[in-house]
Amino acid sequence: EGVNPQIYVGIKMQVLEFPSKAQEAIQGKLPDGAKVFLVPATLRAETMYGQVACFVSPKVTYGIYEAAPKEYFVMTERAARNMSHQEIFAEEGVIKKTAEVLGSDLIGALVNAPLSFHKDGVRVLPMESILETKGTGVVTCVPSDSPDDYATITDLAKKADYYKIKKEWAELEIYPIIQTPTSDLLAPALVKKMKIASPKDVKQLKEAKEIAYKEGFYQGHMLVGDFKGEKVADAKPKVRGQLIEAGLAFEYAE
Ligand code: A2H
């Protein structure tokens, strides 16, 4: 954690269907009518149209925290502690953990992805490179604009059996969201150009991530959504504002 706080947007991805192991972990612990959300932390709210999955670390134990009456967030303990001091939960400084669930037991859950073209929901999938010490430990997958996400989802589709997932969970269509001088699918273009073969190519991915982030922000235009045609730099706060206004996201610092 650096000196300057990073402002993240927490996206509320409501769970539509739990896999049986996660269902067992929460059985009897939540009130009737409770809504449960996976809450990825993102710096790129304007790309949410392109969500195709939601990543968790299979090795991390997540908590299920009460955020408001009948509203629960799935994330790391560290994120809950952080949010408890930022007026995100009902009571300042109070953390109400109601259950725990292993990341690997969440794989295959169906979650709603706000703004995404995949309206019927997307699947929770494993991402080995998730750090428990950053954000919420949950990452929403936007392969059009994130080289890490593209490398991971491609690998998952290729090795579906090894990862014990259904191939079709990782093979949703990737729509162009942002146009830059290089491409309308910047992340896949960079992964190809830099010959990145898998999520294990950490060094090249770091470089690709920096190029994608800068080029998207300074030279990108929106191809979709209410701010279609606008510069990414202008659209970014507007999309974020819409999501927050609709109760589908919130800001927090770390
Ligand atoms: B970003 P920074 Cl389209 N472990 O969201 C690994 N990565 C994590 C994480 C964790 N615990 N928590 C968040 N992240 C990712 C969208 C996106 C992101 C796009 C393009 C680039 C990008 C969709 N995934 O990030 O180290 C999240 O992915 C590249 C900077 O705090 C989050 O934003 O700067 C970003 O890393 C936060 O990274």
CSV table of C-alpha atoms and ligand atoms in Angstrom, one decimal:
chain,number,residue,atom,x,y,z
A,1,GLU,CA,0.0,0.0,0.0
A,2,GLY,CA,1.5,3.3,-1.2
A,3,VAL,CA,1.3,6.7,0.3
A,4,ASN,CA,-1.4,8.0,-2.0
A,5,PRO,CA,-4.7,6.2,-1.5
A,6,GLN,CA,-6.1,4.5,-4.6
A,7,ILE,CA,-9.8,5.0,-5.3
A,8,TYR,CA,-11.4,1.8,-6.4
A,9,VAL,CA,-15.0,1.2,-7.6
A,10,GLY,CA,-16.6,-1.8,-6.0
A,11,ILE,CA,-19.0,-3.5,-8.5
A,12,LYS,CA,-22.0,-5.3,-7.0
A,13,MET,CA,-22.3,-8.6,-8.8
A,14,GLN,CA,-25.4,-10.3,-7.4
A,15,VAL,CA,-25.2,-14.0,-7.0
A,16,LEU,CA,-28.0,-15.6,-9.0
A,17,GLU,CA,-27.1,-19.2,-8.4
A,18,PHE,CA,-24.5,-20.7,-5.9
A,19,PRO,CA,-22.7,-24.0,-6.6
A,20,SER,CA,-23.7,-26.7,-4.1
A,21,LYS,CA,-20.5,-26.4,-1.9
A,22,ALA,CA,-20.9,-22.7,-1.5
A,23,GLN,CA,-24.6,-23.3,-0.8
A,24,GLU,CA,-23.7,-25.7,2.0
A,25,ALA,CA,-21.2,-23.1,3.5
A,26,ILE,CA,-23.9,-20.5,3.8
A,27,GLN,CA,-26.9,-22.8,4.6
A,28,GLY,CA,-29.0,-21.3,7.5
A,29,LYS,CA,-26.6,-18.4,8.0
A,30,LEU,CA,-28.3,-15.7,6.0
A,31,PRO,CA,-31.9,-14.4,6.4
A,32,ASP,CA,-34.7,-15.2,3.9
A,33,GLY,CA,-34.5,-12.9,0.9
A,34,ALA,CA,-30.8,-12.0,1.5
A,35,LYS,CA,-29.0,-10.7,-1.5
A,36,VAL,CA,-25.4,-11.8,-1.8
A,37,PHE,CA,-22.9,-9.9,-4.1
A,38,LEU,CA,-19.4,-10.7,-5.2
A,39,VAL,CA,-17.6,-7.3,-5.1
A,40,PRO,CA,-14.7,-6.9,-7.4
A,41,ALA,CA,-12.6,-3.8,-7.1
A,42,THR,CA,-11.8,-2.0,-10.4
A,43,LEU,CA,-10.0,1.1,-11.7
A,44,ARG,CA,-11.8,0.8,-15.0
A,45,ALA,CA,-15.5,1.2,-14.4
A,46,GLU,CA,-16.0,2.5,-18.0
A,47,THR,CA,-15.2,-1.0,-19.3
A,48,MET,CA,-17.9,-2.9,-17.4
A,49,TYR,CA,-19.9,-3.3,-20.6
A,50,GLY,CA,-17.2,-5.9,-21.5
A,51,GLN,CA,-17.5,-8.2,-18.4
A,52,VAL,CA,-17.5,-11.9,-19.3
A,53,ALA,CA,-16.7,-13.5,-16.0
A,54,CYS,CA,-15.9,-12.8,-12.3
A,55,PHE,CA,-12.5,-14.1,-11.0
A,56,VAL,CA,-11.7,-15.3,-7.5
A,57,SER,CA,-8.6,-16.9,-6.1
A,58,PRO,CA,-9.2,-20.7,-5.6
A,59,LYS,CA,-6.8,-20.5,-2.6
A,60,VAL,CA,-8.3,-17.6,-0.7
A,61,THR,CA,-11.0,-18.0,2.0
A,62,TYR,CA,-13.6,-15.2,1.5
A,63,GLY,CA,-15.9,-13.9,4.1
A,64,ILE,CA,-19.5,-13.0,3.6
A,65,TYR,CA,-20.1,-9.7,5.3
A,66,GLU,CA,-23.4,-7.9,6.1
A,67,ALA,CA,-23.2,-4.5,4.3
A,68,ALA,CA,-26.8,-3.5,4.9
A,69,PRO,CA,-30.0,-5.3,6.1
A,70,LYS,CA,-30.3,-8.3,3.7
A,71,GLU,CA,-27.3,-7.3,1.7
A,72,TYR,CA,-24.1,-9.3,1.9
A,73,PHE,CA,-20.7,-8.8,0.3
A,74,VAL,CA,-18.3,-11.6,-0.6
A,75,MET,CA,-14.7,-10.4,-0.3
A,76,THR,CA,-11.5,-10.7,1.8
A,77,GLU,CA,-11.4,-9.9,5.5
A,78,ARG,CA,-8.9,-7.2,4.7
A,79,ALA,CA,-11.3,-5.4,2.4
A,80,ALA,CA,-14.1,-5.7,5.0
A,81,ARG,CA,-11.9,-4.1,7.6
A,82,ASN,CA,-11.0,-1.3,5.2
A,83,MET,CA,-14.6,-0.6,4.2
A,84,SER,CA,-15.9,-0.7,7.8
A,85,HIS,CA,-14.2,2.7,8.2
A,86,GLN,CA,-15.6,4.3,5.0
A,87,GLU,CA,-19.4,4.5,5.6
A,88,ILE,CA,-20.0,1.5,3.4
A,89,PHE,CA,-21.5,-0.7,6.1
A,90,ALA,CA,-24.4,0.1,8.3
A,91,GLU,CA,-22.3,0.9,11.5
A,92,GLU,CA,-18.9,2.7,11.6
A,93,GLY,CA,-16.1,0.3,12.5
A,94,VAL,CA,-18.4,-2.8,12.9
A,95,ILE,CA,-17.7,-5.9,10.8
A,96,LYS,CA,-20.4,-8.5,10.7
A,97,LYS,CA,-19.1,-11.7,9.2
A,98,THR,CA,-21.8,-14.2,8.7
A,99,ALA,CA,-20.1,-17.0,6.9
A,100,GLU,CA,-16.9,-18.1,5.1
A,101,VAL,CA,-16.5,-19.7,1.7
A,102,LEU,CA,-13.4,-21.0,0.0
A,103,GLY,CA,-12.7,-19.4,-3.4
A,104,SER,CA,-12.6,-22.9,-5.1
A,105,ASP,CA,-16.1,-23.6,-3.8
A,106,LEU,CA,-17.4,-20.4,-5.6
A,107,ILE,CA,-16.2,-21.5,-9.0
A,108,GLY,CA,-19.2,-21.9,-11.3
A,109,ALA,CA,-21.5,-19.5,-9.4
A,110,LEU,CA,-23.7,-17.4,-11.7
A,111,VAL,CA,-23.5,-13.7,-11.0
A,112,ASN,CA,-25.1,-10.6,-12.6
A,113,ALA,CA,-22.6,-8.3,-14.3
A,114,PRO,CA,-23.9,-4.7,-14.2
A,115,LEU,CA,-23.8,-3.1,-17.7
A,116,SER,CA,-22.4,-6.2,-19.4
A,117,PHE,CA,-23.7,-7.4,-22.8
A,118,HIS,CA,-24.0,-10.8,-21.2
A,119,LYS,CA,-27.4,-10.1,-19.6
A,120,ASP,CA,-28.1,-13.6,-18.3
A,121,GLY,CA,-25.1,-13.3,-16.0
A,122,VAL,CA,-21.5,-14.6,-16.0
A,123,ARG,CA,-19.7,-17.3,-14.2
A,124,VAL,CA,-17.2,-17.2,-11.3
A,125,LEU,CA,-13.9,-18.6,-12.5
A,126,PRO,CA,-10.4,-19.1,-11.0
A,127,MET,CA,-7.6,-16.6,-11.4
A,128,GLU,CA,-4.3,-17.8,-9.8
A,129,SER,CA,-2.7,-14.4,-9.9
A,130,ILE,CA,-5.1,-12.6,-7.6
A,131,LEU,CA,-3.4,-11.1,-4.7
A,132,GLU,CA,-5.1,-11.4,-1.3
A,133,THR,CA,-3.5,-8.1,-0.3
A,134,LYS,CA,-5.1,-5.9,-3.0
A,135,GLY,CA,-8.7,-4.7,-3.5
A,136,THR,CA,-11.3,-7.1,-2.4
A,137,GLY,CA,-9.6,-10.3,-3.7
A,138,VAL,CA,-12.3,-10.4,-6.4
A,139,VAL,CA,-11.6,-9.2,-10.0
A,140,THR,CA,-14.2,-8.8,-12.7
A,141,CYS,CA,-13.0,-10.1,-16.1
A,142,VAL,CA,-12.9,-7.7,-19.0
A,143,PRO,CA,-10.8,-9.4,-21.7
A,144,SER,CA,-11.3,-6.7,-24.3
A,145,ASP,CA,-9.3,-4.2,-22.2
A,146,SER,CA,-7.3,-6.1,-19.6
A,147,PRO,CA,-4.3,-8.2,-20.8
A,148,ASP,CA,-4.3,-10.1,-17.5
A,149,ASP,CA,-8.0,-11.0,-17.9
A,150,TYR,CA,-7.6,-11.9,-21.6
A,151,ALA,CA,-4.6,-14.2,-20.9
A,152,THR,CA,-6.5,-15.9,-18.0
A,153,ILE,CA,-9.8,-16.4,-19.7
A,154,THR,CA,-8.0,-17.8,-22.8
A,155,ASP,CA,-6.1,-20.2,-20.7
A,156,LEU,CA,-9.2,-21.3,-18.8
A,157,ALA,CA,-11.1,-22.0,-22.1
A,158,LYS,CA,-8.0,-24.0,-23.4
A,159,LYS,CA,-7.7,-26.1,-20.3
A,160,ALA,CA,-11.3,-26.3,-19.1
A,161,ASP,CA,-11.0,-29.9,-18.0
A,162,TYR,CA,-7.9,-29.2,-16.0
A,163,TYR,CA,-9.6,-26.3,-14.2
A,164,LYS,CA,-12.7,-28.4,-13.7
A,165,ILE,CA,-14.9,-25.8,-15.4
A,166,LYS,CA,-17.3,-25.9,-18.3
A,167,LYS,CA,-15.6,-24.6,-21.5
A,168,GLU,CA,-18.6,-22.5,-22.4
A,169,TRP,CA,-18.2,-20.5,-19.1
A,170,ALA,CA,-14.9,-19.1,-20.4
A,171,GLU,CA,-15.9,-18.7,-24.0
A,172,LEU,CA,-18.4,-15.9,-24.1
A,173,GLU,CA,-18.1,-13.4,-26.9
A,174,ILE,CA,-15.6,-10.6,-26.4
A,175,TYR,CA,-17.2,-7.3,-27.7
A,176,PRO,CA,-15.2,-4.2,-28.5
A,177,ILE,CA,-15.8,-1.5,-25.9
A,178,ILE,CA,-13.0,1.1,-26.5
A,179,GLN,CA,-11.4,2.2,-29.7
A,180,THR,CA,-7.7,3.2,-29.6
A,181,PRO,CA,-5.2,3.9,-32.4
A,182,THR,CA,-4.0,0.3,-32.0
A,183,SER,CA,-7.2,-1.7,-32.0
A,184,ASP,CA,-10.8,-1.9,-30.8
A,185,LEU,CA,-9.8,-5.0,-28.8
A,186,LEU,CA,-6.6,-3.6,-27.3
A,187,ALA,CA,-5.9,-6.3,-24.7
A,188,PRO,CA,-6.1,-9.3,-27.2
A,189,ALA,CA,-4.1,-7.2,-29.7
A,190,LEU,CA,-1.3,-6.6,-27.2
A,191,VAL,CA,-1.3,-10.2,-26.0
A,192,LYS,CA,-0.8,-11.3,-29.6
A,193,LYS,CA,1.7,-8.7,-30.5
A,194,MET,CA,3.8,-9.4,-27.4
A,195,LYS,CA,3.5,-13.2,-27.9
A,196,ILE,CA,2.1,-13.7,-24.4
A,197,ALA,CA,1.3,-17.4,-24.2
A,198,SER,CA,-0.3,-17.7,-20.8
A,199,PRO,CA,-1.0,-16.0,-17.5
A,200,LYS,CA,2.5,-17.2,-16.4
A,201,ASP,CA,4.2,-14.6,-18.7
A,202,VAL,CA,4.2,-12.2,-15.8
A,203,LYS,CA,6.8,-9.8,-17.0
A,204,GLN,CA,5.3,-9.2,-20.5
A,205,LEU,CA,1.8,-9.0,-18.9
A,206,LYS,CA,3.0,-6.2,-16.6
A,207,GLU,CA,4.2,-4.3,-19.6
A,208,ALA,CA,1.1,-4.9,-21.6
A,209,LYS,CA,-1.0,-3.8,-18.7
A,210,GLU,CA,0.8,-0.5,-18.5
A,211,ILE,CA,0.5,0.1,-22.2
A,212,ALA,CA,-3.2,-0.8,-22.2
A,213,TYR,CA,-4.0,1.4,-19.3
A,214,LYS,CA,-2.3,4.5,-20.7
A,215,GLU,CA,-3.5,4.0,-24.3
A,216,GLY,CA,-7.0,3.3,-23.2
A,217,PHE,CA,-7.2,6.3,-20.9
A,218,TYR,CA,-5.4,9.0,-23.0
A,219,GLN,CA,-6.3,7.8,-26.6
A,220,GLY,CA,-9.4,5.7,-26.2
A,221,HIS,CA,-13.0,6.5,-27.3
A,222,MET,CA,-16.1,4.7,-26.1
A,223,LEU,CA,-17.7,2.4,-28.7
A,224,VAL,CA,-20.7,1.5,-26.6
A,225,GLY,CA,-23.1,2.7,-23.9
A,226,ASP,CA,-24.6,6.0,-23.1
A,227,PHE,CA,-21.3,7.9,-23.6
A,228,LYS,CA,-20.5,6.3,-27.0
A,229,GLY,CA,-18.1,8.4,-29.0
A,230,GLU,CA,-16.8,10.2,-26.0
A,231,LYS,CA,-13.2,10.1,-24.8
A,232,VAL,CA,-12.5,7.5,-22.2
A,233,ALA,CA,-11.1,10.2,-19.9
A,234,ASP,CA,-14.5,12.0,-20.0
A,235,ALA,CA,-16.7,8.9,-20.0
A,236,LYS,CA,-15.0,7.2,-17.1
A,237,PRO,CA,-16.5,9.4,-14.3
A,238,LYS,CA,-19.9,9.4,-16.0
A,239,VAL,CA,-20.1,5.6,-16.2
A,240,ARG,CA,-18.9,5.4,-12.6
A,241,GLY,CA,-21.5,7.9,-11.6
A,242,GLN,CA,-24.3,6.0,-13.4
A,243,LEU,CA,-23.4,2.8,-11.7
A,244,ILE,CA,-23.3,4.4,-8.3
A,245,GLU,CA,-26.5,6.2,-8.8
A,246,ALA,CA,-28.2,2.9,-9.8
A,247,GLY,CA,-27.0,1.3,-6.6
A,248,LEU,CA,-24.8,-1.1,-8.6
A,249,ALA,CA,-21.4,0.2,-7.4
A,250,PHE,CA,-19.7,2.3,-4.7
A,251,GLU,CA,-16.3,4.0,-4.3
A,252,TYR,CA,-13.8,3.1,-1.6
A,253,ALA,CA,-10.2,4.0,-0.9
A,254,GLU,CA,-7.2,1.9,0.0
B,1,A2H,B1,-9.0,-3.7,-13.2
B,1,A2H,P1,-3.8,-1.6,-9.1
B,1,A2H,CL1,-10.5,-3.6,-18.1
B,1,A2H,N1,-5.2,-9.1,-7.6
B,1,A2H,O1,-10.4,-3.8,-13.5
B,1,A2H,C1,-4.9,-8.9,-8.9
B,1,A2H,N2,-5.5,-7.9,-9.6
B,1,A2H,C2,-6.4,-7.2,-9.0
B,1,A2H,C3,-6.8,-7.3,-7.7
B,1,A2H,C4,-6.2,-8.4,-6.9
B,1,A2H,N3,-6.5,-8.6,-5.7
B,1,A2H,N4,-7.8,-6.5,-7.4
B,1,A2H,C5,-8.0,-5.8,-8.5
B,1,A2H,N5,-7.2,-6.2,-9.5
B,1,A2H,C6,-7.1,-5.7,-10.9
B,1,A2H,C7,-10.7,-3.9,-14.9
B,1,A2H,C8,-9.5,-3.6,-15.5
B,1,A2H,C9,-8.4,-3.5,-14.6
B,1,A2H,C10,-9.2,-3.4,-16.9
B,1,A2H,C11,-8.0,-3.0,-17.3
B,1,A2H,C12,-6.9,-2.9,-16.4
B,1,A2H,C13,-7.2,-3.1,-15.0
B,1,A2H,C14,-11.2,-5.3,-15.2
B,1,A2H,N6,-10.4,-6.4,-14.6
B,1,A2H,O2,-6.2,-3.0,-14.1
B,1,A2H,O3,-2.6,-2.5,-8.9
B,1,A2H,C15,-8.4,-5.0,-11.3
B,1,A2H,O4,-8.5,-5.0,-12.7
B,1,A2H,C16,-4.9,-2.6,-14.5
B,1,A2H,C17,-4.3,-1.6,-13.6
B,1,A2H,O5,-4.5,-1.3,-7.8
B,1,A2H,C18,-8.2,-3.5,-11.0
B,1,A2H,O6,-8.7,-2.8,-12.2
B,1,A2H,O7,-3.4,-0.5,-9.9
B,1,A2H,C19,-6.7,-3.4,-11.0
B,1,A2H,O8,-6.1,-4.7,-11.0
B,1,A2H,C20,-6.1,-2.6,-9.8
B,1,A2H,O9,-4.8,-2.5,-10.0
